[in-house]
Amino acid sequence: MTLDDKKRVLREMVLHRRFEERCYQAYIERKIGGFLHLYPGQEACCNGVMEAARPGHDYVITGYRDHVHAIKCGTDPKVVMAELYGKETGCSKGRGGSMHIFDVAHRFMGGYALVGGPFPLAAGIAKGIQLKGGDEIAICFLGDAANNQGVFHETLNMAKVWNLPVLFVCENNQYGIGTAIHRSTAVLDQFKRACAYNIEAAQCDGQDIDVVYAHAKTAVDYVRSGKGPYFLELMTYRYRGHSMSDSRGYRSREEEEEWKQRDPLNILRDRLISAGALTMDEFTQIEKSTDDYIESEVIKFAEESPEPNVTDLEKYVLA
Amino acid sequence: MAEIMYWEAIQRAHDEEMARDPLVICMGEDIGVAGGTYKATKGLYEKYGEKRVMDTPISEGGYTGLGIGASFLGIRPIIEIMSVNFAWLAMDQMFNSAAKVRYMSGGQLTAPCVFRSAGGTAHQLGAQHSARMEKVFMGIAGLRVVTPSNPKQAYGLLKSAIRSDDPVFINEHELMYNMKGEVPDEEYFHPLEGSEIARSGNDVTLFGYNISVHWCLKAAEILDKQYGISAEVVDLYSLAPLDRAGIKKSVCKTHRAVIAEEDEAPVGVGSEVIAILNEECFFDLDAAPVRVHSALVPQPYNHKLEMAAIPDHEDVVNAVLKLFGKA
Ligand SMILES: Cc1ncc(C[n+]2csc(CCOP(=O)(O)OP(=O)(O)O)c2C)c(N)n1
């Protein structure tokens, strides 16, 4: 990544952070309903991987913590927010909500609420790519706890047998809701599990975007060149609770503070400042204009959009 | 009798049974250290330790099967599946192992385990977190299905289920955990089979179970006050087996029936009750029985659509009025 790239990515990461924090606010105001799983702390994961891949061209699929992944693929933040508001203008027409963001035009193949559900779907998308002969790859982002589902193992096996162009990205934030990874998982290093299926795998820091990017580049190039599946584990942390009702009683505030010392936005910001490519004032300005944009465009659009018509209740059930 | 919440009633049943019998264990995602999504296992981890209160990995098929296997040795596992939507992943083990093992082993093995799971439409949880699956469970030979509509039933049914030598699926509802109700201070076992008259009446029988019992009770009040129609409400807390005799008895008295369920209509509780009425008391019916049920759609996220997709007490009232030619 050039310095310009990095500056652009920092801007995007600020948008991702502020978007999510604004969702938190909107949830408190009861504008957003249902379950809401936020992404702050993990921004370098999605951004680092997708910078190495081709957003909007490669297929992406993920779980319920999905807003940022969609936006990174090119989905307009306005239609993501409108979806969270349950509006007809939302990317899933108000039918999906936070856990079911979809934007097929940008090859964001969806957020799914069932843990592990996307694994085989990702392999299936990769199979589709293989049959159709494109140069795209399928990228599946999921959490560490999802790897304990049976479909994880079934999928990795098939992906290797058929050499499918799929990149599994494990965002290892060390928790599945309130259960710490060491209490639920026999092998703490997730990338080692992929080795059992003879799949190329690596683990790296998920807070430093340069590190994520470098590893993701290797992984993406590997998959795109037709060598088969790849498993990349990113060590990261979510700042907020699992969802909105989570008071985080299962972990210490010291642990949280420690992780915040290695905040992905700050790491990139400070690096750009020491390279002379950014000033602190400029950064503050980015934050401010991002907030303005979110308020004056994103929230405004969501607020002013119409709700779906009740007469359309059965509209998308069958083709 | 103290008034306690539905979740407290479930927690109390766990606690009493675990204190009594060291072979009773409980397992599920986040039920231990975190105390359970709906608090049904609050405090048990501290009291009984991690060998008996197991925080499981997110692997519903795996841990459900593991619990069933333990039950082969006489362990009495209470297996919590956070949401019935995730129970799909466990159904192979529940249906192909737990429900069939007694029969296919000629009675040598039984699976005395309890499966507890929350279903239903809560607040805007979207398609993959709002399923109701009573209809799926109730059609499986070898599995008992009960569905408590109040804290007393929640307490007494769980106690009985733990002591039962059959596998029992307990279908709870996400919106009911904070509901308050009286539970006997002394130990109480609710029968696993049967039905209960929640309100007696003469002109029409309203069948409900779990949350829909409350729509029926509310509808009955409105029907009584505003229309002078006396409705009997029958609580079908046992869905498998269904209480054939109880269903027949009430309708032979009232001659009319409405069945209210939050589930979608095809192959559901409603269709089953109507089949029973056809078989048992066709000539006692003054009108064709009616079902009140959800629209056949994956639950929408948008609140208005969500409300439009599921029924409530007003739909029950309207169904009754139609039966009486008043709407
Ligand atoms: C099949 C299934 N089981 C359980 C749940 C409840 N649940 C939702 S998220 C979650 C934790 C998942 O953790 P992880 O995969 O590490 O992802 P993270 O939330 O950390 O990003 C659980 C248990 C679910 N949604 N689906």
PDB file of N, CA and C and ligand atoms in Angstrom, chain A residues 64-65 113-115 143-146 149 173 175-177 242, chain B residues 29 58 60 82 86 89 129, ligand 1:
ATOM      1  N   TYR A  64     -23.001 -12.309  11.537  1.00  0.00           N
ATOM      2  CA  TYR A  64     -23.942 -11.250  11.935  1.00  0.00           C
ATOM      3  C   TYR A  64     -23.247  -9.936  12.239  1.00  0.00           C
ATOM      4  N   ARG A  65     -21.902  -9.935  12.365  1.00  0.00           N
ATOM      5  CA  ARG A  65     -21.180  -8.685  12.668  1.00  0.00           C
ATOM      6  C   ARG A  65     -20.752  -8.103  11.321  1.00  0.00           C
ATOM      7  N   ALA A 113     -27.055 -15.095  10.512  1.00  0.00           N
ATOM      8  CA  ALA A 113     -27.136 -15.039  11.972  1.00  0.00           C
ATOM      9  C   ALA A 113     -26.737 -16.340  12.647  1.00  0.00           C
ATOM     10  N   LEU A 114     -26.652 -17.414  11.893  1.00  0.00           N
ATOM     11  CA  LEU A 114     -26.300 -18.675  12.543  1.00  0.00           C
ATOM     12  C   LEU A 114     -24.807 -18.941  12.476  1.00  0.00           C
ATOM     13  N   VAL A 115     -24.242 -19.158  13.645  1.00  0.00           N
ATOM     14  CA  VAL A 115     -22.794 -19.289  13.743  1.00  0.00           C
ATOM     15  C   VAL A 115     -22.299 -20.497  12.927  1.00  0.00           C
ATOM     16  N   GLY A 143     -15.897 -15.540  13.049  1.00  0.00           N
ATOM     17  CA  GLY A 143     -15.209 -15.493  14.339  1.00  0.00           C
ATOM     18  C   GLY A 143     -14.565 -16.822  14.701  1.00  0.00           C
ATOM     19  N   ASP A 144     -13.778 -16.779  15.756  1.00  0.00           N
ATOM     20  CA  ASP A 144     -13.067 -17.979  16.205  1.00  0.00           C
ATOM     21  C   ASP A 144     -13.999 -19.064  16.726  1.00  0.00           C
ATOM     22  N   ALA A 145     -15.043 -18.661  17.433  1.00  0.00           N
ATOM     23  CA  ALA A 145     -15.926 -19.663  18.044  1.00  0.00           C
ATOM     24  C   ALA A 145     -16.663 -20.486  16.987  1.00  0.00           C
ATOM     25  N   ALA A 146     -16.844 -19.889  15.826  1.00  0.00           N
ATOM     26  CA  ALA A 146     -17.547 -20.593  14.744  1.00  0.00           C
ATOM     27  C   ALA A 146     -16.797 -21.855  14.316  1.00  0.00           C
ATOM     28  N   GLN A 149     -17.989 -25.454  15.099  1.00  0.00           N
ATOM     29  CA  GLN A 149     -19.139 -26.094  14.449  1.00  0.00           C
ATOM     30  C   GLN A 149     -18.651 -27.208  13.521  1.00  0.00           C
ATOM     31  N   ASN A 173     -11.263 -12.846  17.974  1.00  0.00           N
ATOM     32  CA  ASN A 173     -11.363 -11.822  19.024  1.00  0.00           C
ATOM     33  C   ASN A 173     -11.465 -12.461  20.413  1.00  0.00           C
ATOM     34  N   TYR A 175     -13.390 -14.388  22.011  1.00  0.00           N
ATOM     35  CA  TYR A 175     -14.624 -14.685  22.735  1.00  0.00           C
ATOM     36  C   TYR A 175     -15.745 -15.134  21.803  1.00  0.00           C
ATOM     37  N   GLY A 176     -16.578 -16.052  22.285  1.00  0.00           N
ATOM     38  CA  GLY A 176     -17.854 -16.368  21.646  1.00  0.00           C
ATOM     39  C   GLY A 176     -18.911 -15.963  22.650  1.00  0.00           C
ATOM     40  N   ILE A 177     -19.576 -14.878  22.400  1.00  0.00           N
ATOM     41  CA  ILE A 177     -20.420 -14.182  23.386  1.00  0.00           C
ATOM     42  C   ILE A 177     -19.619 -14.031  24.691  1.00  0.00           C
ATOM     43  N   HIS A 242     -20.654  -8.454  23.138  1.00  0.00           N
ATOM     44  CA  HIS A 242     -21.017  -9.250  21.974  1.00  0.00           C
ATOM     45  C   HIS A 242     -22.175  -8.609  21.227  1.00  0.00           C
TER      46      HIS A 242
ATOM     47  N   GLU B  29     -24.593 -23.248  25.594  1.00  0.00           N
ATOM     48  CA  GLU B  29     -23.705 -22.114  25.314  1.00  0.00           C
ATOM     49  C   GLU B  29     -23.939 -20.993  26.315  1.00  0.00           C
ATOM     50  N   ILE B  58     -19.690 -23.693  20.631  1.00  0.00           N
ATOM     51  CA  ILE B  58     -20.808 -23.473  19.710  1.00  0.00           C
ATOM     52  C   ILE B  58     -20.787 -24.614  18.712  1.00  0.00           C
ATOM     53  N   GLU B  60     -23.839 -27.174  18.274  1.00  0.00           N
ATOM     54  CA  GLU B  60     -25.106 -27.722  18.773  1.00  0.00           C
ATOM     55  C   GLU B  60     -25.244 -29.215  18.491  1.00  0.00           C
ATOM     56  N   MET B  82     -29.850 -22.390  22.973  1.00  0.00           N
ATOM     57  CA  MET B  82     -30.176 -20.979  23.200  1.00  0.00           C
ATOM     58  C   MET B  82     -31.428 -20.516  22.460  1.00  0.00           C
ATOM     59  N   PHE B  86     -31.291 -22.598  16.380  1.00  0.00           N
ATOM     60  CA  PHE B  86     -30.021 -23.343  16.383  1.00  0.00           C
ATOM     61  C   PHE B  86     -30.276 -24.832  16.596  1.00  0.00           C
ATOM     62  N   LEU B  89     -29.596 -27.572  14.030  1.00  0.00           N
ATOM     63  CA  LEU B  89     -28.276 -28.204  13.950  1.00  0.00           C
ATOM     64  C   LEU B  89     -28.173 -29.406  14.867  1.00  0.00           C
ATOM     65  N   HIS B 129     -33.564 -15.781  13.686  1.00  0.00           N
ATOM     66  CA  HIS B 129     -33.655 -15.847  15.151  1.00  0.00           C
ATOM     67  C   HIS B 129     -35.105 -15.802  15.627  1.00  0.00           C
TER      68      HIS B 129
HETATM   69  C1  LIG C   1     -25.829 -21.926  15.402  1.00  0.00           C
HETATM   70  C2  LIG C   1     -25.778 -20.838  16.392  1.00  0.00           C
HETATM   71  N1  LIG C   1     -25.516 -21.128  17.680  1.00  0.00           N
HETATM   72  C3  LIG C   1     -25.480 -20.139  18.596  1.00  0.00           C
HETATM   73  C4  LIG C   1     -25.707 -18.850  18.241  1.00  0.00           C
HETATM   74  C5  LIG C   1     -25.666 -17.755  19.294  1.00  0.00           C
HETATM   75  N2  LIG C   1     -24.463 -16.969  19.097  1.00  0.00           N
HETATM   76  C6  LIG C   1     -24.467 -15.860  18.347  1.00  0.00           C
HETATM   77  S1  LIG C   1     -22.976 -15.209  18.183  1.00  0.00           S
HETATM   78  C7  LIG C   1     -22.232 -16.366  19.125  1.00  0.00           C
HETATM   79  C8  LIG C   1     -20.756 -16.285  19.372  1.00  0.00           C
HETATM   80  C9  LIG C   1     -19.944 -16.424  18.132  1.00  0.00           C
HETATM   81  O1  LIG C   1     -18.609 -16.111  18.369  1.00  0.00           O
HETATM   82  P1  LIG C   1     -17.538 -15.998  17.209  1.00  0.00           P
HETATM   83  O2  LIG C   1     -17.837 -17.012  16.150  1.00  0.00           O
HETATM   84  O3  LIG C   1     -16.192 -16.053  17.812  1.00  0.00           O
HETATM   85  O4  LIG C   1     -17.798 -14.586  16.550  1.00  0.00           O
HETATM   86  P2  LIG C   1     -17.665 -13.137  17.220  1.00  0.00           P
HETATM   87  O5  LIG C   1     -19.011 -12.800  17.772  1.00  0.00           O
HETATM   88  O6  LIG C   1     -16.627 -13.229  18.244  1.00  0.00           O
HETATM   89  O7  LIG C   1     -17.333 -12.209  16.105  1.00  0.00           O
HETATM   90  C10 LIG C   1     -23.206 -17.275  19.568  1.00  0.00           C
HETATM   91  C11 LIG C   1     -22.952 -18.389  20.473  1.00  0.00           C
HETATM   92  C12 LIG C   1     -26.006 -18.588  16.881  1.00  0.00           C
HETATM   93  N3  LIG C   1     -26.275 -17.344  16.449  1.00  0.00           N
HETATM   94  N4  LIG C   1     -26.004 -19.590  15.990  1.00  0.00           N
END
